[in-house]
Coordinates of C-alpha atoms in Angstrom, one line a residue:
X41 CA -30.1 -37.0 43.9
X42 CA -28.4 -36.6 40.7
X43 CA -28.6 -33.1 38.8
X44 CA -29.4 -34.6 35.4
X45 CA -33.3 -33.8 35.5
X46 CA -35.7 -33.4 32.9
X47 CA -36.4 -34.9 29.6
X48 CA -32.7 -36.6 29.6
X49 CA -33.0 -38.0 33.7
X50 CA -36.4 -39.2 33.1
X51 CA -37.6 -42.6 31.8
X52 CA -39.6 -45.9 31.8
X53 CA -36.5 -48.3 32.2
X54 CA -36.5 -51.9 33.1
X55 CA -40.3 -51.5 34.1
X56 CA -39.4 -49.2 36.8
X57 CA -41.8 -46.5 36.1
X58 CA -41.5 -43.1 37.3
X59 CA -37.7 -43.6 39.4
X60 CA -34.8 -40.9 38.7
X61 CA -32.3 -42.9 36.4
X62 CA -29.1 -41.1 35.5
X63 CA -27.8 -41.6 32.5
X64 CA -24.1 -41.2 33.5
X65 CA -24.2 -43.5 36.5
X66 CA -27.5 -46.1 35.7
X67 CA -28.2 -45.1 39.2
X68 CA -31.8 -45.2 40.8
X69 CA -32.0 -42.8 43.8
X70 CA -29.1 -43.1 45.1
X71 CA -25.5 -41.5 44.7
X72 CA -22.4 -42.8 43.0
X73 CA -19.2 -41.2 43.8
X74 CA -17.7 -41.7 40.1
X75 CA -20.4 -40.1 38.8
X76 CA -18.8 -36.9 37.2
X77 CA -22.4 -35.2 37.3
X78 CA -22.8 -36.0 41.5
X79 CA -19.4 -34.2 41.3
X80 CA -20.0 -31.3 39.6
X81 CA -22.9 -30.9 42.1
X82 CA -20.9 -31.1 44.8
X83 CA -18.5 -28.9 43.7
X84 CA -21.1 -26.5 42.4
X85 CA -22.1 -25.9 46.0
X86 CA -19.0 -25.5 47.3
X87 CA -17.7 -22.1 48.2
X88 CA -13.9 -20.9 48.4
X89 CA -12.2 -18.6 50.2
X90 CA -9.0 -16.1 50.4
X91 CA -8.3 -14.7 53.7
X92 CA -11.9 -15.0 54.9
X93 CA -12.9 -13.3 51.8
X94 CA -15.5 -14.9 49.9
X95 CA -15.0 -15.5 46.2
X96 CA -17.6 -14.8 43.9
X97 CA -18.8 -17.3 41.1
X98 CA -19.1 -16.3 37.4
X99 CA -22.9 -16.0 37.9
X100 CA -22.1 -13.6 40.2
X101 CA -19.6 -11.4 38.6
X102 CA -17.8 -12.4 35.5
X103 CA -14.0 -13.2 35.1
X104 CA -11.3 -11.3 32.8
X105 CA -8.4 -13.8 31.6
X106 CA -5.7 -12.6 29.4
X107 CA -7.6 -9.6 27.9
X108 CA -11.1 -11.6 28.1
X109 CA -14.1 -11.4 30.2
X110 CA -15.6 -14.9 30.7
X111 CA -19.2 -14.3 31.8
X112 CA -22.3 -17.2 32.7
X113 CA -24.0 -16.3 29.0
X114 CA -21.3 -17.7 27.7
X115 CA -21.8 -15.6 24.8
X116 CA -20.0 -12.5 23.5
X117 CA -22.5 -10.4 22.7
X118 CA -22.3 -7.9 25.6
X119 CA -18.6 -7.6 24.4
X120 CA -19.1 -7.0 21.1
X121 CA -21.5 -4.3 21.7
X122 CA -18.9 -2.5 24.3
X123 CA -15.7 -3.4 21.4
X124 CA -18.5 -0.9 19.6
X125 CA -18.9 1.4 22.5
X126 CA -15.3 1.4 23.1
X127 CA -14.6 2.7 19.4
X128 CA -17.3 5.4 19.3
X129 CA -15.7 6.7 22.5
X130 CA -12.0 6.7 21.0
X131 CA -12.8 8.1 17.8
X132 CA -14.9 10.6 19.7
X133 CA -11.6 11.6 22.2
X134 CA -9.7 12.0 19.3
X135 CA -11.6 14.3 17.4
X136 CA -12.7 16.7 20.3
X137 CA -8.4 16.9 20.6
X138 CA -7.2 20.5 18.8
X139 CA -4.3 18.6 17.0
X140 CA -4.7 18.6 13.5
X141 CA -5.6 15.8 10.9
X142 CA -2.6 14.4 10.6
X143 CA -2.1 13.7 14.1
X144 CA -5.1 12.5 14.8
X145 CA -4.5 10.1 12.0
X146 CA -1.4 9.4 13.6
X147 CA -3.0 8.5 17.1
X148 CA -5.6 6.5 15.9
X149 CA -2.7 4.5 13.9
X150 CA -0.8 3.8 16.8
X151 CA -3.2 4.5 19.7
X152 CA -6.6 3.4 19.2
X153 CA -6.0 0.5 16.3
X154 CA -3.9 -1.7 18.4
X155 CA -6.2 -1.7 21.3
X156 CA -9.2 -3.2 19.7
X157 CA -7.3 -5.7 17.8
X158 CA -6.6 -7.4 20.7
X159 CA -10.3 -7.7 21.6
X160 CA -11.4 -8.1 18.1
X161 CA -8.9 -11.4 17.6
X162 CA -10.2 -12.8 21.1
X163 CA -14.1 -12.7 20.6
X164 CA -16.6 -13.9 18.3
X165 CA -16.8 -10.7 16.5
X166 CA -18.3 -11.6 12.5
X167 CA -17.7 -9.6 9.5
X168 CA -20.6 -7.5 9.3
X169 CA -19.5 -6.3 12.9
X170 CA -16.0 -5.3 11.9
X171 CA -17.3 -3.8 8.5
X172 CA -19.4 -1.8 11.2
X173 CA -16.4 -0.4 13.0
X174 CA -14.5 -0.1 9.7
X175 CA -17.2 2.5 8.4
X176 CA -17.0 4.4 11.4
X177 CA -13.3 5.0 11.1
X178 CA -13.6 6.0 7.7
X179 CA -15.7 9.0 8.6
X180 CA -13.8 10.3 10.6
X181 CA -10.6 9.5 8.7
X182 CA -11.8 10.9 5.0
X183 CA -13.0 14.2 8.1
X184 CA -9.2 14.6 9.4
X185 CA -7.6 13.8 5.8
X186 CA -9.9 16.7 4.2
X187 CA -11.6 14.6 1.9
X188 CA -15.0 13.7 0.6
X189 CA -17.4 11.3 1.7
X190 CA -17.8 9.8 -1.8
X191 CA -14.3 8.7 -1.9
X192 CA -14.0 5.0 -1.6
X193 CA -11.8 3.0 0.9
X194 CA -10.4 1.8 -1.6
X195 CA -8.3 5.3 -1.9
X196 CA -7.7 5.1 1.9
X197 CA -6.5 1.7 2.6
X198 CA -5.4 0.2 -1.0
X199 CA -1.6 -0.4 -2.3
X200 CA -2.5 0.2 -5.8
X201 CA -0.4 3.5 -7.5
X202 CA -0.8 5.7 -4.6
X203 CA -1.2 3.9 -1.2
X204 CA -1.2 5.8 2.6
X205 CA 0.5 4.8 5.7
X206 CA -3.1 3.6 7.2
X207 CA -4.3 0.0 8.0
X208 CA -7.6 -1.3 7.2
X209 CA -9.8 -2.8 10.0
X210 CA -11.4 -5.4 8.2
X211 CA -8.0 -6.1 6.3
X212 CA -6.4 -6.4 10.5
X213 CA -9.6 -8.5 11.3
X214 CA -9.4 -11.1 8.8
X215 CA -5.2 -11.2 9.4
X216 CA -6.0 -11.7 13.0
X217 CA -8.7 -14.1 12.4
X218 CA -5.9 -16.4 10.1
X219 CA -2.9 -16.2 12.2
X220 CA -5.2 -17.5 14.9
X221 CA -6.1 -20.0 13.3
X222 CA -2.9 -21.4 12.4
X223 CA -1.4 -20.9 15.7
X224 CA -4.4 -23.7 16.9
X225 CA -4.6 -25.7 13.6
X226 CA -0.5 -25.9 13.1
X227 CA 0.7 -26.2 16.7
X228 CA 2.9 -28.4 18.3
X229 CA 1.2 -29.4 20.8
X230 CA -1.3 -32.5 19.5
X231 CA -3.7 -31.6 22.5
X232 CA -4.0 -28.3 21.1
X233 CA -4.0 -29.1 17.4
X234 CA -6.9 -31.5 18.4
X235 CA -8.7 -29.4 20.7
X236 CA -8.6 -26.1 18.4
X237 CA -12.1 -24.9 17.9
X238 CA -13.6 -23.3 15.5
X239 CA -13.9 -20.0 15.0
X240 CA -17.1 -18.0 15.1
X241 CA -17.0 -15.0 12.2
X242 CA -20.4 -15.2 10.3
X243 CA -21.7 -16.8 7.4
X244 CA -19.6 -14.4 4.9
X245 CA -16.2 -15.0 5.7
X246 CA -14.5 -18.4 7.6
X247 CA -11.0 -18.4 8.5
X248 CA -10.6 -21.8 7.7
X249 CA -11.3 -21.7 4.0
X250 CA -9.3 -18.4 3.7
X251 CA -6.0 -20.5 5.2
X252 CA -6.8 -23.1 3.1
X253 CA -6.8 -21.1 0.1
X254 CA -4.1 -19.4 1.1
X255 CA -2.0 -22.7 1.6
X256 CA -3.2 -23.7 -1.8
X257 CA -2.0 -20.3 -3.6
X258 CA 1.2 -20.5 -1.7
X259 CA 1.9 -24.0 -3.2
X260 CA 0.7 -23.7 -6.6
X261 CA 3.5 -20.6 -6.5
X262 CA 6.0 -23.5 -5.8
X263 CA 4.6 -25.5 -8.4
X264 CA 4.9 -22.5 -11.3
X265 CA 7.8 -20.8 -10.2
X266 CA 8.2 -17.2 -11.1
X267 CA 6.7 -15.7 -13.4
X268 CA 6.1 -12.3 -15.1
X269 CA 4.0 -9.8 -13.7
X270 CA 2.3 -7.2 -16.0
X271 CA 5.1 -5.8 -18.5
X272 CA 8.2 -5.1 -15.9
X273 CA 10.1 -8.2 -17.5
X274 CA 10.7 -11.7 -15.9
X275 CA 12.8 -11.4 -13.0
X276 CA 12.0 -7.7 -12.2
X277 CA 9.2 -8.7 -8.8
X278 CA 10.5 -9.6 -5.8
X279 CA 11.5 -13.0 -4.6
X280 CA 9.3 -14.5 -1.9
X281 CA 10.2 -17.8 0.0
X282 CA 9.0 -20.8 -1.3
X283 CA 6.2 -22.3 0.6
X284 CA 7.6 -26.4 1.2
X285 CA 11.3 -24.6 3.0
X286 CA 9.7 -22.6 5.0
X287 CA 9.8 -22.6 9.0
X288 CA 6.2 -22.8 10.6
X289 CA 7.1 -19.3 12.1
X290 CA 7.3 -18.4 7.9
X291 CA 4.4 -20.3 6.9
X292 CA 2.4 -18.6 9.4
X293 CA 3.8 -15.1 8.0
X294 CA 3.2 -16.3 4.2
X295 CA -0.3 -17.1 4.7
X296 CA -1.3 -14.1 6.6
X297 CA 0.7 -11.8 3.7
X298 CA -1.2 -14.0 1.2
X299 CA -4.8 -13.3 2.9
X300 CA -3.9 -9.9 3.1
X301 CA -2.8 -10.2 -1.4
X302 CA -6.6 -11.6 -1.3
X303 CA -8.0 -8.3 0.5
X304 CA -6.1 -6.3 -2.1
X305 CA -7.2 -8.7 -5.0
X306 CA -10.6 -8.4 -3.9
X307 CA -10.0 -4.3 -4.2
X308 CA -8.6 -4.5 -7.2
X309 CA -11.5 -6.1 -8.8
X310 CA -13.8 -3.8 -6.9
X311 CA -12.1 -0.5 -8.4
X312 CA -12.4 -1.8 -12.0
X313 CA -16.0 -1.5 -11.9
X314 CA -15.9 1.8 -10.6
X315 CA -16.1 3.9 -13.9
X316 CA -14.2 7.4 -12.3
X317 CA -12.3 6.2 -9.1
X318 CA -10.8 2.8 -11.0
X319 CA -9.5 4.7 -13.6
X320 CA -6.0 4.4 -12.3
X321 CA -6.3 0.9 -12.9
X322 CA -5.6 1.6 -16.4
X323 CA -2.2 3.6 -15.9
X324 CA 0.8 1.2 -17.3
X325 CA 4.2 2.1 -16.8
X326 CA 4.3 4.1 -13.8
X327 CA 6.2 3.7 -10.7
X328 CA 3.8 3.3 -7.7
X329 CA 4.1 5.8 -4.8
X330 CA 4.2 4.9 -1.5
X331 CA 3.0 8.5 1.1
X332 CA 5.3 7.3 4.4
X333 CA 4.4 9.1 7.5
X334 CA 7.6 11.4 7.5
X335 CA 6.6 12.6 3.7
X336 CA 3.1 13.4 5.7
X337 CA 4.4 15.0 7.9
X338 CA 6.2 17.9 5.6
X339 CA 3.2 17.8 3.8
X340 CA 0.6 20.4 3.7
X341 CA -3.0 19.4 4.4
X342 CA -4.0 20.8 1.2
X343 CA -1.7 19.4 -1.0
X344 CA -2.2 16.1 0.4
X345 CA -5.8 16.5 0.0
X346 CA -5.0 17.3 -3.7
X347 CA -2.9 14.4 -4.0
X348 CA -5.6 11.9 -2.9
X349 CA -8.6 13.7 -4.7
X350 CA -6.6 14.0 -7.9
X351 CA -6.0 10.4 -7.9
X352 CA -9.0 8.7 -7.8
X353 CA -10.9 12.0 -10.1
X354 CA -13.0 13.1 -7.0
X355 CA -11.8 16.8 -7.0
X356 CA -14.7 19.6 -6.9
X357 CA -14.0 20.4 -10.9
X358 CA -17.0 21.7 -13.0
X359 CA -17.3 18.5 -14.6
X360 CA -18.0 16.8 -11.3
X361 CA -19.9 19.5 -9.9
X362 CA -22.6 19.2 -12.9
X363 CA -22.3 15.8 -12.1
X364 CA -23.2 16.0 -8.0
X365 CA -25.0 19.3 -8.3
X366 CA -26.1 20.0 -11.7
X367 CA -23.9 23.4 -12.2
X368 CA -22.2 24.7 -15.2
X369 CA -19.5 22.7 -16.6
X370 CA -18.2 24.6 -18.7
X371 CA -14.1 25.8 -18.5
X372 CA -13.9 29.4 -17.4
X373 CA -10.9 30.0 -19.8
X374 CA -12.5 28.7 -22.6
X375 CA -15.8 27.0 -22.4
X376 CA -15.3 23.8 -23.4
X377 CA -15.8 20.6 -20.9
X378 CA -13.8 20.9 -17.6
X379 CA -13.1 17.7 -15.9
X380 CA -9.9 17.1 -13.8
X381 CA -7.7 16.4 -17.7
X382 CA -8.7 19.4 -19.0
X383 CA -7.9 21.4 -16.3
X384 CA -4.0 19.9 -15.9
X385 CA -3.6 18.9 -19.4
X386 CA -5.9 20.0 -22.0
X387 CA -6.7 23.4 -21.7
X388 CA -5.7 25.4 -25.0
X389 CA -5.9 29.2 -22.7
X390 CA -3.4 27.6 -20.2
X391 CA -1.2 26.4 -23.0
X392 CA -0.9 30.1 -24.7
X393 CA -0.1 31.6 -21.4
X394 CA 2.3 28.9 -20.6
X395 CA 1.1 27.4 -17.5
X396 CA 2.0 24.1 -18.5
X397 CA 5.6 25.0 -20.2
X398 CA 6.1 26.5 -16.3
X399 CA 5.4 23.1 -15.0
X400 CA 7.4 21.2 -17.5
X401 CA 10.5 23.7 -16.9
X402 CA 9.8 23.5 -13.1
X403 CA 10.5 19.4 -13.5
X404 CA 13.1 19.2 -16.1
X405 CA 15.1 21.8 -13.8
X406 CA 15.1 19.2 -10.9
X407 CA 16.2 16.4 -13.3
X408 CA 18.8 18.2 -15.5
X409 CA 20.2 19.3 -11.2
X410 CA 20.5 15.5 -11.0
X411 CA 21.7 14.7 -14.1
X412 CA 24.0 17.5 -13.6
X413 CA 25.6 16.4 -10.5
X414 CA 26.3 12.9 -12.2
X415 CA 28.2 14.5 -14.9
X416 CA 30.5 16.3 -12.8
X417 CA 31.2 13.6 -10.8
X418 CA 32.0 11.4 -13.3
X419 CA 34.4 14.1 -15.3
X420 CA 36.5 15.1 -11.6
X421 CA 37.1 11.4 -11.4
X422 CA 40.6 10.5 -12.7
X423 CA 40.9 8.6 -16.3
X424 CA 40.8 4.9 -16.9
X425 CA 43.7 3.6 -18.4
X426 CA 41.9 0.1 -18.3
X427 CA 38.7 -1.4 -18.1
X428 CA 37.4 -1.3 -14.9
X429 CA 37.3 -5.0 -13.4
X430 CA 34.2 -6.6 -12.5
X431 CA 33.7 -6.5 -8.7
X432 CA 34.5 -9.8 -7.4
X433 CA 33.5 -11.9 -4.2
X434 CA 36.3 -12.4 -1.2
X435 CA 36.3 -15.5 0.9
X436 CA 36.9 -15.8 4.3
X437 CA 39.0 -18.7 5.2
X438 CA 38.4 -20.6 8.3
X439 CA 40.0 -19.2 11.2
X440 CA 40.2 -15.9 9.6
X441 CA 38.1 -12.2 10.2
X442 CA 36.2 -11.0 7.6
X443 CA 37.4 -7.9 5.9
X444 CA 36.3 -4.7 4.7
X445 CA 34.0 -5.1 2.6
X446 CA 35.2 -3.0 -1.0
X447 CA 33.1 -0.8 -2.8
X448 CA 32.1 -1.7 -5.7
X449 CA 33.4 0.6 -9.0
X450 CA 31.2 3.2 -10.1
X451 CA 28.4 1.8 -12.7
X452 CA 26.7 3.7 -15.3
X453 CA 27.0 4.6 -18.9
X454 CA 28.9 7.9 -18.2
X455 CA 31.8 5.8 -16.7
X456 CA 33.7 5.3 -19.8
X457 CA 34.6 8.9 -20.7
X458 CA 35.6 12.2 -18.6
X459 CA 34.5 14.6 -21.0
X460 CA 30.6 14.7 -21.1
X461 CA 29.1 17.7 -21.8
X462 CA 25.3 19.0 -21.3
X463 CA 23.0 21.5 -22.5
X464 CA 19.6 22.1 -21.1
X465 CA 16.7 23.9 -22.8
X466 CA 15.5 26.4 -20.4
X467 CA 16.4 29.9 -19.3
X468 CA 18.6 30.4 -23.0
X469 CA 17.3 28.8 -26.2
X470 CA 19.0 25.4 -26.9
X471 CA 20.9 25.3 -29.9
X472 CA 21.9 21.6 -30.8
X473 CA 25.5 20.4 -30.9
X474 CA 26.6 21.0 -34.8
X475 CA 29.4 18.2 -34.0
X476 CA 26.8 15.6 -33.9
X477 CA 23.8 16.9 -36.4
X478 CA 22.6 20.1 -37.6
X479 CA 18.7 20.3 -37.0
X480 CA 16.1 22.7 -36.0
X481 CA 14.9 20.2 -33.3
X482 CA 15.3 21.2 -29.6
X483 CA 15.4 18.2 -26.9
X484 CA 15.5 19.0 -23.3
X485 CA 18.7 18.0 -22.2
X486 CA 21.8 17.3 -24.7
X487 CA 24.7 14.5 -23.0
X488 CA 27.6 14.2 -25.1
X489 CA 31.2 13.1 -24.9
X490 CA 33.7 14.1 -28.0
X491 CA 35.8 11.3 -26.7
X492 CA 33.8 8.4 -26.9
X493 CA 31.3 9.8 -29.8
X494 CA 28.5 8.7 -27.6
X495 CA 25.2 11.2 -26.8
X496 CA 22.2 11.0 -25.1
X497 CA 18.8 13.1 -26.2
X498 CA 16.4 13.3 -23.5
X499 CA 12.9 14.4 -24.0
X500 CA 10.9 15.0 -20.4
X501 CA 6.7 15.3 -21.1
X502 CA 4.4 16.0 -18.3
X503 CA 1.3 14.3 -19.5
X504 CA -2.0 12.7 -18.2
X505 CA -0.8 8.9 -16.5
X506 CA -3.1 7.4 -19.2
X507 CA -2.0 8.1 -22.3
X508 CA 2.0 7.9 -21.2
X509 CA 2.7 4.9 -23.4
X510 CA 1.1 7.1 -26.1
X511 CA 3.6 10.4 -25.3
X512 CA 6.7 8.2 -25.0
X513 CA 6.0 6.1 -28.4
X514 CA 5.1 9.8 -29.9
X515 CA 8.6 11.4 -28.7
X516 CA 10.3 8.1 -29.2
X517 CA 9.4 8.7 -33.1
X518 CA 9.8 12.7 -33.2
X519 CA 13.8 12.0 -32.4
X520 CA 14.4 9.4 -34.6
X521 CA 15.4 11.2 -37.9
X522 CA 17.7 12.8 -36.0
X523 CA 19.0 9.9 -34.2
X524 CA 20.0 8.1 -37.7
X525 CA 21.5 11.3 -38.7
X526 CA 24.0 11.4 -36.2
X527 CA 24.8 8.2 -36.7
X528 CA 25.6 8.5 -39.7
X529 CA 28.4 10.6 -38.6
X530 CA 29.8 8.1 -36.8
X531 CA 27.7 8.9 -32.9
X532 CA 26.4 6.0 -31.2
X533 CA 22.8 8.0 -30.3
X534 CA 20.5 7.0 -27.6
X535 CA 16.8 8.8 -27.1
X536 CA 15.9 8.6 -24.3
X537 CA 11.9 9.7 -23.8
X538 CA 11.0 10.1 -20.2
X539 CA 7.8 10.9 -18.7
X540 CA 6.7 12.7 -15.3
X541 CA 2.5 11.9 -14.9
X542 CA 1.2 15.9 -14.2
X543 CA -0.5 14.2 -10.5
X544 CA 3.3 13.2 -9.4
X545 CA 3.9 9.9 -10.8
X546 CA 7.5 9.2 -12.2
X547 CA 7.3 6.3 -15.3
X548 CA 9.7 3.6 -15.3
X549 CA 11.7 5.6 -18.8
X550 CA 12.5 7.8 -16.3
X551 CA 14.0 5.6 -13.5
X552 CA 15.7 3.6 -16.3
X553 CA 17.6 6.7 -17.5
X554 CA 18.4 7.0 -13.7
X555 CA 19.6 3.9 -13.8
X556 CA 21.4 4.2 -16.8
X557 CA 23.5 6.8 -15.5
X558 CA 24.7 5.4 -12.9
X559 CA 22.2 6.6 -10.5
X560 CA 21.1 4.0 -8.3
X561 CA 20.0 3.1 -4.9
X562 CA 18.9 5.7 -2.1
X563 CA 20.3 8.6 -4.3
X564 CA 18.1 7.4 -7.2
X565 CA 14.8 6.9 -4.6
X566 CA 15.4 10.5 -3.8
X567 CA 15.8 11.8 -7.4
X568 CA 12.1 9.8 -8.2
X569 CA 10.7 11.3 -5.4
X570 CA 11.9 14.8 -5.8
X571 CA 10.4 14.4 -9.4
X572 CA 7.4 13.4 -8.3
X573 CA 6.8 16.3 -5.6
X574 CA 7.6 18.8 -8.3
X575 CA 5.7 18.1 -10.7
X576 CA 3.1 17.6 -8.0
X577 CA 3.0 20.5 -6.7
X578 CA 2.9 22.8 -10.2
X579 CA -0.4 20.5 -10.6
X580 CA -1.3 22.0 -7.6
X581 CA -0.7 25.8 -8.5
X582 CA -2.8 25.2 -11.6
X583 CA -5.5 24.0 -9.8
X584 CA -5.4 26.6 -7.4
X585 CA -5.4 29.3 -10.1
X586 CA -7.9 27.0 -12.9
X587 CA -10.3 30.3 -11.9
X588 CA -7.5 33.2 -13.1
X589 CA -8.5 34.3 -16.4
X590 CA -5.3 36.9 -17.0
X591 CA -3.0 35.5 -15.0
X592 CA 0.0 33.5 -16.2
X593 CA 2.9 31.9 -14.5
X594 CA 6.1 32.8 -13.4

């Protein structure tokens, strides 16, 4: 008789009380063979065979199909529950290894993290699951990076002034869940495109709204045009591809880089309530620094904890232990408050012993070695009789082979003389030029050419990445007496005030004046980083001897 039993087989039709009706079929006791229920009966009962071997049905054991098992629940708890399981276990192998934090970092990067992506994109796994797994990692990532458990993940996984080679689960989860999505909602195939479901995630986050959003973003872009971002200039972000030229291979990309801008977004306005930890949310005009793996790896695991702590104002100083622990807070040089500022910055016993004039020195020798090399450079190249032409663009005529491409001529303002000179104020007492000005004022570092009656004052300051704005207007007007003065002897003067924050960020004065003297490119990313490591690790030798009483640099 037909399968379809129950409520639904079951009825008083056409006076016929108590006969089996099928509701497929309109058949009373009998069989129809274009009934697709009688077949699935059939069929249900039928049992195959390879080589006399019987095969089991998915009641019986379930089925793995391109990285999924397919069991008769027809549910995914079981799997989610062993995607769980799975992670313990490999978090767990990892740690019990005797390789040290950075490794383990490393293998959970590259080993674990792309093997439960696969499983996490492939089964109904929701949000709260994967913010589940996420904690988890975290543990054991803030364990091998040396760092405390009240740090946020915002300081492990955001791109904001200091970001770290690591990828966010949830941040993975939700770009998984979106490029799915369009690869069943944007297909080619109209059987696919019509038979996409829908995917399962929990209440607090759908895939489909975030690709629609992020389709809506992406076009209002194209509807705007670029714009200014913060107070870099118009023109000075990126370009991105506009949304309506775009392959479907390209849309596909720009809407999984635009869920993963909302992620960041949604940190961003997570870390501005956070009173301490967001406070780097208020830095303006510093570059942001980006930790690749090969700067981790010539990193120490204490000064990359100090890096990271120093950051987001979660070291162990007696400000923030009065705070978690209710101990004094007092400054053991000289009793006044001692939070994370006061101990790089603001203490008045460090200042007298010269702990931060070391650190200043310490950066303004790397960037006068810099500066230095530029100059002589420039002066052992031979004179211009002429302008130097513009570079100009060579076409390739059909038929032809393209040629060598020509360097470009050498940019920069020190290009137009070979006589530059330079004084630096460190091991002797700087004594400005009397050519250009007689003062009593000594500036770091002196560039001047007689020839051209041009001179650059640069004033490097190591200060706190909050108040930069304030130390650059402050040295800006310190020079400027001195500035009119010279040119009233006929000097065209430039000051230029740069700025080195004391926890290793470089502000954009200083790569302008890179920029400015011509250099550029990978030689200038290499300057801003050797800045920034200097001037990082002095912090790190004041911290280290905050305690000292007596001693003073060297």
């Amino acid at each position: 008789m037909c399968g379809r039993r129950g409520g639904q087989g079951y009825g008083l039709i056409g006076g016929h009380l108590g006969q089996d009706q099928c509701h497929a079929c309109k058949g009373y006791g009998h069989w129809r063979r274009d009934c697709p229920y009688h077949n699935y009966l059939e069929l249900a009962n039928e049992r195959f065979h390879i080589n006399n071997e019987l095969v089991p049905t998915i009641l019986e054991k379930p089925i793995k199909s391109l990285g999924r098992w397919y069991s008769a629940e027809l549910k995914d708890s079981k799997q989610v529950e062993q995607l769980k399981q799975d992670t313990i276990s490999g978090l767990r192998q990892i740690n019990s290894t005797a390789l040290p934090g950075k490794l383990k970092l490393w293998c959970f990067q590259f080993g674990l993290l792309p093997r439960l992506m696969w499983p996490i994109s492939i089964y109904e796994v929701t949000l709260s699951h994967a913010n589940r797994l996420e904690r988890l990692v975290n543990a054991q990532v803030r364990k091998w990076l040396g760092l405390p458990r009240c740090l946020s993940s915002i300081g492990l996984y955001g791109s904001g002034v200091l970001s770290l080679p690591i990828s966010s689960l949830v941040e993975e989860y939700k770009c998984a869940k979106a490029g799915l999505e369009m690869t069943l909602t944007e297909s080619r195939d109209p059987f696919v495109r019509g038979a996409a479901p829908t995917l399962a995630t929990g209440r607090k986050w759908k895939p489909s709204a975030a690709v629609a959003e992020a389709k809506t973003s992406l076009r209002h872009r194209d509807i705007v045009g670029h714009v200014q971002h913060g107070r870099n200039g118009l023109g000075m972000e990126a370009t991105t591809p506009t949304w309506q030229k775009a392959t479907p291979a390209e849309q596909r990309h720009m809407v999984v880089e635009e869920v993963r801008h909302q992620e960041e977004a949604a940190r961003c306005a997570r870390a501005v309530s956070q009173a301490q930890q967001g406070r780097w949310m208020k830095w303006e005009g510093v570059e942001r620094r980006r930790i690749t793996w090969s700067e981790l790896w010539s990193m120490e695991a204490s000064r990359l904890s100090f890096t990271i702590r120093a950051v987001y104002d979660v070291l162990p100083s007696p400000t923030n232990l009065h705070l978690w622990y209710g101990e004094e807070p007092a400054c053991p040089q000289c009793a006044a408050p001692a939070s994370l500022k006061h101990i790089l910055v603001g203490c008045k016993i460090s200042l007298t012993q010269g702990r931060y004039t070391w650190r200043h020195n310490q950066v303004l020798k790397c960037l006068a070695a810099e500066l230095e090399k530029r100059r002589v450079k420039i002066n052992s190249m031979p004179p211009n009789s002429q302008p130097v032409a513009p570079w100009k663009m060579s076409f390739v005529r059909g038929g032809e082979k393209r040629g060598s491409k020509p360097a470009p001529p050498e940019a920069g303002a020190l290009t137009v003389a070979r006589d530059w000179e330079m004084r630096v104020d460190l091991s002797q007492r700087l004594i400005f030029p009397s050519e250009i000005a007689v003062t009593n004022l000594r500036p770091d570092l002196v560039l001047w050419s007689k020839s051209c009656r041009r001179v650059f004052i640069v004033e490097l300051t190591v200060p706190w990445e909050e108040v930069i704005g304030e130390a650059y207007e402050r040295k800006r007007l310190r020079y400027a007496n001195l500035a009119a003065e010279a040119e009233g002897r006929g000097w065209s003067v430039k000051v230029w005030p740069v700025e080195v924050g004391c926890r290793g960020f470089v502000s954009r004065t200083t790569t302008k004046l890179l920029k400015e003297m011509g250099i550029r490119g990978q030689a200038q990313r290499r300057a801003v980083k050797e800045l920034a490591a200097t001037a990082e690790q002095s912090s790190h030798w004041l911290w280290l001897k905050r305690r000292d009483i007596s001693l003073a640099a060297k």
